[in-house]
PDB file of C-alpha atoms in Angstrom:
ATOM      1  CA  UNK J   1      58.899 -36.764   2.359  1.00 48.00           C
ATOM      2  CA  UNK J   2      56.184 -35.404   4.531  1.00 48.00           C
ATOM      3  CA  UNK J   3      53.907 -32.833   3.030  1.00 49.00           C
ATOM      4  CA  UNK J   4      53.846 -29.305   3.943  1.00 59.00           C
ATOM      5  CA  UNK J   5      51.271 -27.523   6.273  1.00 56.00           C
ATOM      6  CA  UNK J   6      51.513 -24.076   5.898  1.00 61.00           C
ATOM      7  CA  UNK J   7      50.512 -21.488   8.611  1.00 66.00           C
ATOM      8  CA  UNK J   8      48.047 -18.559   6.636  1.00 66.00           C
ATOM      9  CA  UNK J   9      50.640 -16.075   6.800  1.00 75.00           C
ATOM     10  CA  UNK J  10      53.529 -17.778   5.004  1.00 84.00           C
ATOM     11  CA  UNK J  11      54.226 -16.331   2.166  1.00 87.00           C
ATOM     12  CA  UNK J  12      57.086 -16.069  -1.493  1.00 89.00           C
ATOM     13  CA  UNK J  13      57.304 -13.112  -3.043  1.00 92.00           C
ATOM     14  CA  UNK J  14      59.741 -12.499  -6.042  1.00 94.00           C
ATOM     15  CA  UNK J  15      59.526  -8.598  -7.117  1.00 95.00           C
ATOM     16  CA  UNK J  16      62.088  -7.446  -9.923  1.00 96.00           C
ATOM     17  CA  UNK J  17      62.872  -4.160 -11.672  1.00 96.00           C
ATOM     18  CA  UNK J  18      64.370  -4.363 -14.815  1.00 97.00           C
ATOM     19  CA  UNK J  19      66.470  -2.169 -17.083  1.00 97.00           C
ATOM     20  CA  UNK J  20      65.104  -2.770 -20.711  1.00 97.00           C
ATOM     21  CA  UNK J  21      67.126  -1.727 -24.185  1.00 97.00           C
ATOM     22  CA  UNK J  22      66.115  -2.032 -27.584  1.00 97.00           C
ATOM     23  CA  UNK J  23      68.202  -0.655 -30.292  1.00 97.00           C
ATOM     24  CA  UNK J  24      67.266  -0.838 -34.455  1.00 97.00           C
ATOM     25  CA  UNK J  25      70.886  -1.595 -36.219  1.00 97.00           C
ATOM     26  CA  UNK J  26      68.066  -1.498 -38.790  1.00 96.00           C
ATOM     27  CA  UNK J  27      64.605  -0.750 -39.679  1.00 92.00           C
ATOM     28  CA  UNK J  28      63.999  -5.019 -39.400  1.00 96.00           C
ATOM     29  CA  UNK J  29      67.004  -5.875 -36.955  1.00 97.00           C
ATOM     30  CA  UNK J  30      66.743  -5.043 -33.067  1.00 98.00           C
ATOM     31  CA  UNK J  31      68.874  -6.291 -30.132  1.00 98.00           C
ATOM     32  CA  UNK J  32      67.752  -6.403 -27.021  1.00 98.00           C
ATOM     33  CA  UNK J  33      69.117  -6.243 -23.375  1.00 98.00           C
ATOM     34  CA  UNK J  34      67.269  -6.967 -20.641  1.00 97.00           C
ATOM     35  CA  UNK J  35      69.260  -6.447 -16.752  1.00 97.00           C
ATOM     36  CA  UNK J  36      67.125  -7.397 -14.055  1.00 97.00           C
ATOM     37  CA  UNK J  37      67.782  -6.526  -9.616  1.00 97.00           C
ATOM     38  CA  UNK J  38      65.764  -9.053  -7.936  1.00 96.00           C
ATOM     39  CA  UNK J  39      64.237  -8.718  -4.495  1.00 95.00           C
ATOM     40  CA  UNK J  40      63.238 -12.395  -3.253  1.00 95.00           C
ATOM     41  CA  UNK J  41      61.144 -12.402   0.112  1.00 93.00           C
ATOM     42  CA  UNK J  42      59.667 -15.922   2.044  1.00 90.00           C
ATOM     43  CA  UNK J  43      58.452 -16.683   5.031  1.00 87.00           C
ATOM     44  CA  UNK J  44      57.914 -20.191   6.330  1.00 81.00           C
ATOM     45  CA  UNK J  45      57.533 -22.323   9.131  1.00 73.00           C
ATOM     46  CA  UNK J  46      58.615 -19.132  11.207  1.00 75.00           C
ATOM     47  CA  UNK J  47      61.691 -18.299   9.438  1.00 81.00           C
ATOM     48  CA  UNK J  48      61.993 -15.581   7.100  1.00 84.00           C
ATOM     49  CA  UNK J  49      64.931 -14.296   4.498  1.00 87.00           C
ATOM     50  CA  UNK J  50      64.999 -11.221   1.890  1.00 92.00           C
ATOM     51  CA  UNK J  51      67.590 -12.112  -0.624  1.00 94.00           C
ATOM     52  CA  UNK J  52      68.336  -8.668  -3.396  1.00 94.00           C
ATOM     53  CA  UNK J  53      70.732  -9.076  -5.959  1.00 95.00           C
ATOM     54  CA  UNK J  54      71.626  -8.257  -9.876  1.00 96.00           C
ATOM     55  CA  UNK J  55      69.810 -11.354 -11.590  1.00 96.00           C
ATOM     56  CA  UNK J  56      70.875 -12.958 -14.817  1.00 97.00           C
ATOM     57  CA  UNK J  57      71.290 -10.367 -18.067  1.00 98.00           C
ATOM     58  CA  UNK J  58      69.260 -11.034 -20.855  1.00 98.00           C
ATOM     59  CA  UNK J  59      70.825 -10.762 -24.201  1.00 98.00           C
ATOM     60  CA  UNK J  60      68.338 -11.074 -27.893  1.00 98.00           C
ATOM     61  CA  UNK J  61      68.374 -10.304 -31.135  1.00 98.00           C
ATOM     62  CA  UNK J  62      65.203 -10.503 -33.639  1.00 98.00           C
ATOM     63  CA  UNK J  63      64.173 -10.071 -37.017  1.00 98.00           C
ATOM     64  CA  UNK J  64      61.302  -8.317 -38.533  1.00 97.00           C
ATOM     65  CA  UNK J  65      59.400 -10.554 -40.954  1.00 97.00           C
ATOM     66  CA  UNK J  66      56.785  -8.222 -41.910  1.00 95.00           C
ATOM     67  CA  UNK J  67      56.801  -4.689 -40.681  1.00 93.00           C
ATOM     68  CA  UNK J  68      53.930  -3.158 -42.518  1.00 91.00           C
ATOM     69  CA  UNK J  69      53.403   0.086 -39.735  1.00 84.00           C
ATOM     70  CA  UNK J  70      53.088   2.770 -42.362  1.00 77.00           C
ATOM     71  CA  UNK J  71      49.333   2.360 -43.420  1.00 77.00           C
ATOM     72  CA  UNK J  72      46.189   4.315 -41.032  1.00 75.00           C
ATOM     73  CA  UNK J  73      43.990   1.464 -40.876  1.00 84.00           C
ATOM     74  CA  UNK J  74      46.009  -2.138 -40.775  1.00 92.00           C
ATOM     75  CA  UNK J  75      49.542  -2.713 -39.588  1.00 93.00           C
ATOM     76  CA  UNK J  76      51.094  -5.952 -38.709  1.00 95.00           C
ATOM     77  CA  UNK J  77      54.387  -6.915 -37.590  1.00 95.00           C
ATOM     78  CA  UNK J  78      55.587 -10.332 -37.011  1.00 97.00           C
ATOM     79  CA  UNK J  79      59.044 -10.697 -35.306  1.00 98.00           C
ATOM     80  CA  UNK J  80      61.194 -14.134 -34.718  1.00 98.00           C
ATOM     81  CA  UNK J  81      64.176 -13.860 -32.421  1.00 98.00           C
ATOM     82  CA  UNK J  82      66.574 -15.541 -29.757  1.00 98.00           C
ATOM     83  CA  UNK J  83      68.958 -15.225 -27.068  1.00 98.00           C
ATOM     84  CA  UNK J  84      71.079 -16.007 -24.564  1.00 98.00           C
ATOM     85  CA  UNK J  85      71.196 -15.167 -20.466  1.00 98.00           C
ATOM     86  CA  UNK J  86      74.300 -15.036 -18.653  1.00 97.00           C
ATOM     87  CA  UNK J  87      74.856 -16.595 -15.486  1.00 96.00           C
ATOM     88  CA  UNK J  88      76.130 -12.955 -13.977  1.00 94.00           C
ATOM     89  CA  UNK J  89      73.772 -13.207 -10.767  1.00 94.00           C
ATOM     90  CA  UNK J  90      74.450 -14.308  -7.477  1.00 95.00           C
ATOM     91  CA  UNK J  91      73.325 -17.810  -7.077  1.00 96.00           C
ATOM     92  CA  UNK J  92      74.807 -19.182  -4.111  1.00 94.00           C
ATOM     93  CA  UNK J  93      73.632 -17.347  -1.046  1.00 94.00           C
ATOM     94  CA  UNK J  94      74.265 -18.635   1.986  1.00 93.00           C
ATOM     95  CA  UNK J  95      71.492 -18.184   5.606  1.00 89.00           C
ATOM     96  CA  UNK J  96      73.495 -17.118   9.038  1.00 87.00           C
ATOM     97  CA  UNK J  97      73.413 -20.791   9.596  1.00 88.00           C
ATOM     98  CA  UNK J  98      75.575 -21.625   6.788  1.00 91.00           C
ATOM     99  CA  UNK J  99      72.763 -23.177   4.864  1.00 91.00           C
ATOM    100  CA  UNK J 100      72.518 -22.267   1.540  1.00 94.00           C
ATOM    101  CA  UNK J 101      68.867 -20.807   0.805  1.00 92.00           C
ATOM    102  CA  UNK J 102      66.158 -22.939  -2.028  1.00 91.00           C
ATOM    103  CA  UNK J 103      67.517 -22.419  -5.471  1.00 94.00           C
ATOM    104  CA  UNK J 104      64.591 -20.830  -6.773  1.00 91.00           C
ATOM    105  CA  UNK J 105      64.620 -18.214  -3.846  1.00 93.00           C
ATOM    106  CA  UNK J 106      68.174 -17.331  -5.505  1.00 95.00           C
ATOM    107  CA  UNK J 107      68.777 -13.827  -7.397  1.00 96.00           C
ATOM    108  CA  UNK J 108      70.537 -15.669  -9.968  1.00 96.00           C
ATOM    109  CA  UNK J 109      70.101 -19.232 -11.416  1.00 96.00           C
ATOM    110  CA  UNK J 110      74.027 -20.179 -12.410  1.00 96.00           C
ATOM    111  CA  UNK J 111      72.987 -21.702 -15.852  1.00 97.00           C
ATOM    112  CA  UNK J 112      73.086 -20.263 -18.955  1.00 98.00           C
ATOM    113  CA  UNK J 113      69.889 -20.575 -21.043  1.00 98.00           C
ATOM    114  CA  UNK J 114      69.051 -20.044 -24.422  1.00 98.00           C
ATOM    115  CA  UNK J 115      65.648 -18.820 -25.851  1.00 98.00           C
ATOM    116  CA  UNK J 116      64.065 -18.631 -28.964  1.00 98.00           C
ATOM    117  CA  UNK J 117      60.603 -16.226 -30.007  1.00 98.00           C
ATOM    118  CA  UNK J 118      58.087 -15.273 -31.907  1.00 98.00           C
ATOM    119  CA  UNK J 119      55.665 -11.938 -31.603  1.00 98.00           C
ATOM    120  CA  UNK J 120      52.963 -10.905 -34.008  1.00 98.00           C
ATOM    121  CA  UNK J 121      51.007  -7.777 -33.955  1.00 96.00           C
ATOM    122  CA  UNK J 122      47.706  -6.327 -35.782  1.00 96.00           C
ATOM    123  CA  UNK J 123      45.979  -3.537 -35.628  1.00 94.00           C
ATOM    124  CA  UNK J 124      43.074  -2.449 -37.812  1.00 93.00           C
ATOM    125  CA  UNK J 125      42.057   0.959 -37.133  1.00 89.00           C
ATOM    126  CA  UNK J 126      41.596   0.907 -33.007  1.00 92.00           C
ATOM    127  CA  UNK J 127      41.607  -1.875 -31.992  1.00 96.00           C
ATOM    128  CA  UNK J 128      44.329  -5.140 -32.276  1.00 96.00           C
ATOM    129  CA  UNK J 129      46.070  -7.852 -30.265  1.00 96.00           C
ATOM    130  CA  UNK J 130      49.654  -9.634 -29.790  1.00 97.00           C
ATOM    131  CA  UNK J 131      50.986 -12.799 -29.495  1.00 98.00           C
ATOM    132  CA  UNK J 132      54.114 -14.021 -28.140  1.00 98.00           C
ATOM    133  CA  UNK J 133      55.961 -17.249 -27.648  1.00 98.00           C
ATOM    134  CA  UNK J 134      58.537 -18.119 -26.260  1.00 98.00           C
ATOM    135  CA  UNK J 135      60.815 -21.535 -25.699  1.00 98.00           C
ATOM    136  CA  UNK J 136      63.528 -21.263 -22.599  1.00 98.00           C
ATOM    137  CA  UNK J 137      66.528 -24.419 -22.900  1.00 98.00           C
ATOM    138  CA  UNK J 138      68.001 -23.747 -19.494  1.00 97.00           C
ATOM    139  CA  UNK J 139      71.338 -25.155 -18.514  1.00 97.00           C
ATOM    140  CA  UNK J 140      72.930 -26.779 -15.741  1.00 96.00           C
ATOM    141  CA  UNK J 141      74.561 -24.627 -12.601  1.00 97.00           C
ATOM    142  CA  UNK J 142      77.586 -25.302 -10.660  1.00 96.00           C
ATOM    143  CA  UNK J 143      75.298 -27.304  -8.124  1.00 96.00           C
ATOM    144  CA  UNK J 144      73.980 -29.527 -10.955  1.00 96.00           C
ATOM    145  CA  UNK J 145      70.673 -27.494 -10.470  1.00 96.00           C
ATOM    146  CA  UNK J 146      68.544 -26.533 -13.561  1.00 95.00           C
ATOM    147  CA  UNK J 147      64.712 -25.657 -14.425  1.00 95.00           C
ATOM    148  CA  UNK J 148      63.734 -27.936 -17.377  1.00 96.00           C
ATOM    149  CA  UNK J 149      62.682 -26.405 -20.472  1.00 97.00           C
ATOM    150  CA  UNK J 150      59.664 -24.011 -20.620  1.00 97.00           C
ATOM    151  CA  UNK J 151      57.192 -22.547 -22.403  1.00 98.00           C
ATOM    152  CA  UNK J 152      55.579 -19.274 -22.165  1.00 97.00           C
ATOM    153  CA  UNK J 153      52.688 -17.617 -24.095  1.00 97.00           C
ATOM    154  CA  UNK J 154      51.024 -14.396 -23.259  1.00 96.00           C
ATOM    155  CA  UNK J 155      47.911 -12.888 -25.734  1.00 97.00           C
ATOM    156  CA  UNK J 156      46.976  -8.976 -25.296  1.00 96.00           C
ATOM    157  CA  UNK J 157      43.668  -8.113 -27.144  1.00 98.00           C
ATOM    158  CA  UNK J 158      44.108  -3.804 -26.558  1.00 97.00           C
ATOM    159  CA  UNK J 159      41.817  -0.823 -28.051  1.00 97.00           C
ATOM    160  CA  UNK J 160      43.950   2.555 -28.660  1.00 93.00           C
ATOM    161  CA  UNK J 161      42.353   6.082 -28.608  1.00 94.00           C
ATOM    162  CA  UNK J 162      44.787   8.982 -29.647  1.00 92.00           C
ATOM    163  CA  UNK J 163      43.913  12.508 -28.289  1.00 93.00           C
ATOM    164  CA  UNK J 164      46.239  15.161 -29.088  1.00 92.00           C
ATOM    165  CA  UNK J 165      49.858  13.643 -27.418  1.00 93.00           C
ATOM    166  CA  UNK J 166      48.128  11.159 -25.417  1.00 96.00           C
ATOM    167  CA  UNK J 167      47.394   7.948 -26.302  1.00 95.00           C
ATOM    168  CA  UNK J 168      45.343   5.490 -24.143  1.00 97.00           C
ATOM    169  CA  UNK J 169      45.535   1.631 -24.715  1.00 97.00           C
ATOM    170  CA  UNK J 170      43.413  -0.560 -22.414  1.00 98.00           C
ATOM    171  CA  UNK J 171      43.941  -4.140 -22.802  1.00 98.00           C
ATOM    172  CA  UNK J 172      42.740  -7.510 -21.627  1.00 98.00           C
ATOM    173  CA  UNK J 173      45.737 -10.044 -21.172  1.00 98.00           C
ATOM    174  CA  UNK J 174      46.232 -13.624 -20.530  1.00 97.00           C
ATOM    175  CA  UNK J 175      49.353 -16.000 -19.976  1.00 97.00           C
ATOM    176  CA  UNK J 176      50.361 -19.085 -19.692  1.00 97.00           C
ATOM    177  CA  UNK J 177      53.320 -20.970 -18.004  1.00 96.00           C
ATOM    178  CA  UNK J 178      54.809 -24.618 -18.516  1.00 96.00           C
ATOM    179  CA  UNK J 179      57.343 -26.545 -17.297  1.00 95.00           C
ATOM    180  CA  UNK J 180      58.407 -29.197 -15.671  1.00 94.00           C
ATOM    181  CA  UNK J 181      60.243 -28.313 -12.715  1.00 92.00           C
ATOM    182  CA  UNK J 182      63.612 -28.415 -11.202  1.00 94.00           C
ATOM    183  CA  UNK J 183      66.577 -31.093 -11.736  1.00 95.00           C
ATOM    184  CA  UNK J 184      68.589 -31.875  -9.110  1.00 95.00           C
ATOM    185  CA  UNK J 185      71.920 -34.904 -10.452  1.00 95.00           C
ATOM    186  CA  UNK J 186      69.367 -34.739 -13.709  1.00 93.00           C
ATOM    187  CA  UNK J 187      66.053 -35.982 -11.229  1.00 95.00           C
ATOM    188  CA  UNK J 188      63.434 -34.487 -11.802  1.00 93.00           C
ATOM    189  CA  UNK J 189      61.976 -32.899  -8.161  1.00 90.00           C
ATOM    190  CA  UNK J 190      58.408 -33.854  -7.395  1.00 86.00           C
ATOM    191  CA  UNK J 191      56.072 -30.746  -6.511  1.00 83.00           C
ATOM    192  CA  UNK J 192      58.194 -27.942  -8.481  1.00 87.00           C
ATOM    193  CA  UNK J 193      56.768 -28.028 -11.762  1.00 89.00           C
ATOM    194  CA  UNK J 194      54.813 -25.380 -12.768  1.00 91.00           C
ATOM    195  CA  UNK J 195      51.347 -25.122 -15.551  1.00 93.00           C
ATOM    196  CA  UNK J 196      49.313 -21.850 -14.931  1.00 95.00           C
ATOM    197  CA  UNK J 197      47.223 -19.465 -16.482  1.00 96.00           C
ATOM    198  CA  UNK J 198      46.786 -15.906 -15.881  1.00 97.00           C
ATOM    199  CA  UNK J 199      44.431 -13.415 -16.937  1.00 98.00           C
ATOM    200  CA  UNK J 200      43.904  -9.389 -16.276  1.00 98.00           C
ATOM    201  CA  UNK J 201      43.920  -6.166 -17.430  1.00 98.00           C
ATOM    202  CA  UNK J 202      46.300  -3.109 -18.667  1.00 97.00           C
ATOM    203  CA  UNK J 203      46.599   0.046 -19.407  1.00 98.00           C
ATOM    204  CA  UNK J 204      49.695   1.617 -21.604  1.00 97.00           C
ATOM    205  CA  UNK J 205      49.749   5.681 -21.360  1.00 97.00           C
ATOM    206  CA  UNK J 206      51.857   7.779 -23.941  1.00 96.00           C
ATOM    207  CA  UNK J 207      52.652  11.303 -24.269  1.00 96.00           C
ATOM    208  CA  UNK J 208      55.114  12.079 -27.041  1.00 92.00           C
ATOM    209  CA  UNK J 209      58.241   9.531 -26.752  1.00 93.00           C
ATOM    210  CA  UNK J 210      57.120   8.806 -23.092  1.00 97.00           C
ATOM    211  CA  UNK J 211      55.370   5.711 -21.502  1.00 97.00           C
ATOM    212  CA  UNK J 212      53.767   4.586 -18.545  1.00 98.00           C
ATOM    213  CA  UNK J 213      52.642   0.531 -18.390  1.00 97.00           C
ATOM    214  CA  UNK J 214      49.997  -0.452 -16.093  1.00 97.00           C
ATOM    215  CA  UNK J 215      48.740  -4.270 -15.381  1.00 97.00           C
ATOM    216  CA  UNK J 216      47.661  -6.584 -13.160  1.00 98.00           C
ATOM    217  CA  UNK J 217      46.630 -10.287 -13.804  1.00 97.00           C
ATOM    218  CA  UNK J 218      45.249 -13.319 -11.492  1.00 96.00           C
ATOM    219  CA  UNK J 219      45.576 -16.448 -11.586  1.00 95.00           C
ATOM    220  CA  UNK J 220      42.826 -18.559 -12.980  1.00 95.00           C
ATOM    221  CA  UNK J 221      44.541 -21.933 -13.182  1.00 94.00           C
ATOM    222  CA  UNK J 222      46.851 -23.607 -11.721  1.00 93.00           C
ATOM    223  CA  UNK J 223      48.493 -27.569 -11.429  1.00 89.00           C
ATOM    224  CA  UNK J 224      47.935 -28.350  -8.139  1.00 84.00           C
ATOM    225  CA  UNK J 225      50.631 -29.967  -6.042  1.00 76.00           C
ATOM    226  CA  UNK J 226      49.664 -31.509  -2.674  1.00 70.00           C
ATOM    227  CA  UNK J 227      51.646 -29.208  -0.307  1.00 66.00           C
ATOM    228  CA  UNK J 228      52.834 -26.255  -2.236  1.00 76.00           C
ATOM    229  CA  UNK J 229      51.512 -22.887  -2.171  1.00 79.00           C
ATOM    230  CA  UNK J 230      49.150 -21.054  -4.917  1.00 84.00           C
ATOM    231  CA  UNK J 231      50.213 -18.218  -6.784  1.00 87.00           C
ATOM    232  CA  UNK J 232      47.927 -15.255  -6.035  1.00 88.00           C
ATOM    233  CA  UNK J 233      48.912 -13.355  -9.176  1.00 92.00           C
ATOM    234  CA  UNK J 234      51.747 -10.251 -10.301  1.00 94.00           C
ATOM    235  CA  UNK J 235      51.304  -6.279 -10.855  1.00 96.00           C
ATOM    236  CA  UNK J 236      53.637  -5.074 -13.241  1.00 97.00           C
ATOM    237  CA  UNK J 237      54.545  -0.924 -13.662  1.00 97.00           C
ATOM    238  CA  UNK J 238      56.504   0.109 -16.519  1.00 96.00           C
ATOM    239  CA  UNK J 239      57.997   3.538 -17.470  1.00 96.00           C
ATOM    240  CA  UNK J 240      59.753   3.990 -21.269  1.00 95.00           C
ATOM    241  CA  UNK J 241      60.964   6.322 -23.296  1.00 95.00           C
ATOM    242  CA  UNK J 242      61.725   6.083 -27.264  1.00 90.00           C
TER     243      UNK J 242
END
């Protein structure tokens, strides 16, 4: 297939807000639900598309290996979990054409995956990082479309300075993302797999039980693919409440 040439003002840009429950059945069991609304945007070779939609629901449970929170100066907590997402998202939307839009540009993927995780936290006194991992098996849709397996990492090294209510927790934060690509019949399609790091900074606000996440990262490597675009990085905003 002929590569891509792509005029400076094409563009893909996948934005999602996400509703985001965690629930203690007890003091070292959590569940978690995760429901995301995804707003999809592209424009290339002069045509354009917005595609919104309820994504895929999230659905984990976890385990606290050691939860050692109660101490001033050290506390650690290392957490293994896994889940499932449902295929609930719309993942078959179709252009005024009748052409059904790239799978990836979808609000839902059609498969359902499972996952598997780990997280460990420390803190000694004010400063600390966390670790995550996590391992994705996706599944096959309706259109014999899947994203193979993948691997994702992130590392947040944060300081945390308590004044009266408020506490302030800068952070520097890096991730990384690997996998293959999509499968089309079970092939494997050349240019769509993906290997990237990101790195950035945050900043996590709380007064009393509420919670305002800031952070932005950029990439600073990236597998490149002759004909594809770059990613230029994410922003993420988050508001909680315990």
């Amino acid at each position: 297939a002929p590569v891509k040439i792509y005029d400076v003002n094409d563009f893909e840009s996948y934005k999602t807000v996400e509703l985001r429950i965690k629930y203690f059945i007890h003091k070292k069991i959590e569940l978690n639900a995760i429901v995301p609304y995804n707003q999809n945007k592209f424009l290339e070779e002069k045509e354009s598309g917005t595609l919104n939609g309820i994504g895929d629901p999230t659905f984990m449970a976890a385990y606290h290996l050691i939860r050692k929170i109660d101490t001033v100066t050290f506390q650690q907590r290392f957490i293994v979990g896994a889940g499932i997402k449902i295929p609930s998202g719309n993942y078959y939307v179709f252009n005024d054409k009748g052409l059904r839009y790239p799978f990836l540009m979808q609000p839902g993927t059609g498969s359902v995956d499972e996952l598997i995780y780990a997280n460990y936290i420390a803190g000694y006194k004010m400063i600390g990082f966390n670790v995550n991992v996590m391992y994705k098996i996706n599944g096959e849709n309706y259109y014999h479309e899947k994203i193979s397996n993948s691997l994702t990492s992130y590392c947040n090294v944060f300081l945390r300075y308590k004044t009266g209510n408020f506490t302030f927790t800068p952070s520097a934060q890096f991730y990384f993302e690997n996998t293959e690509g999509v499968l089309h019949n079970g092939i494997l399609q050349e240019g769509t797999a993906m290997k990237m790091m990101m790195a950035g900074a945050g900043l996590d606000v709380y007064y009393k039980n509420f919670g305002l996440n800031l952070s932005a990262q950029k990439t600073v490597y990236e597998l490149k693919q002759e004909g594809n675009m770059s990613c230029a990085g994410r922003l993420m905003i988050g508001l909680n409440y315990n």
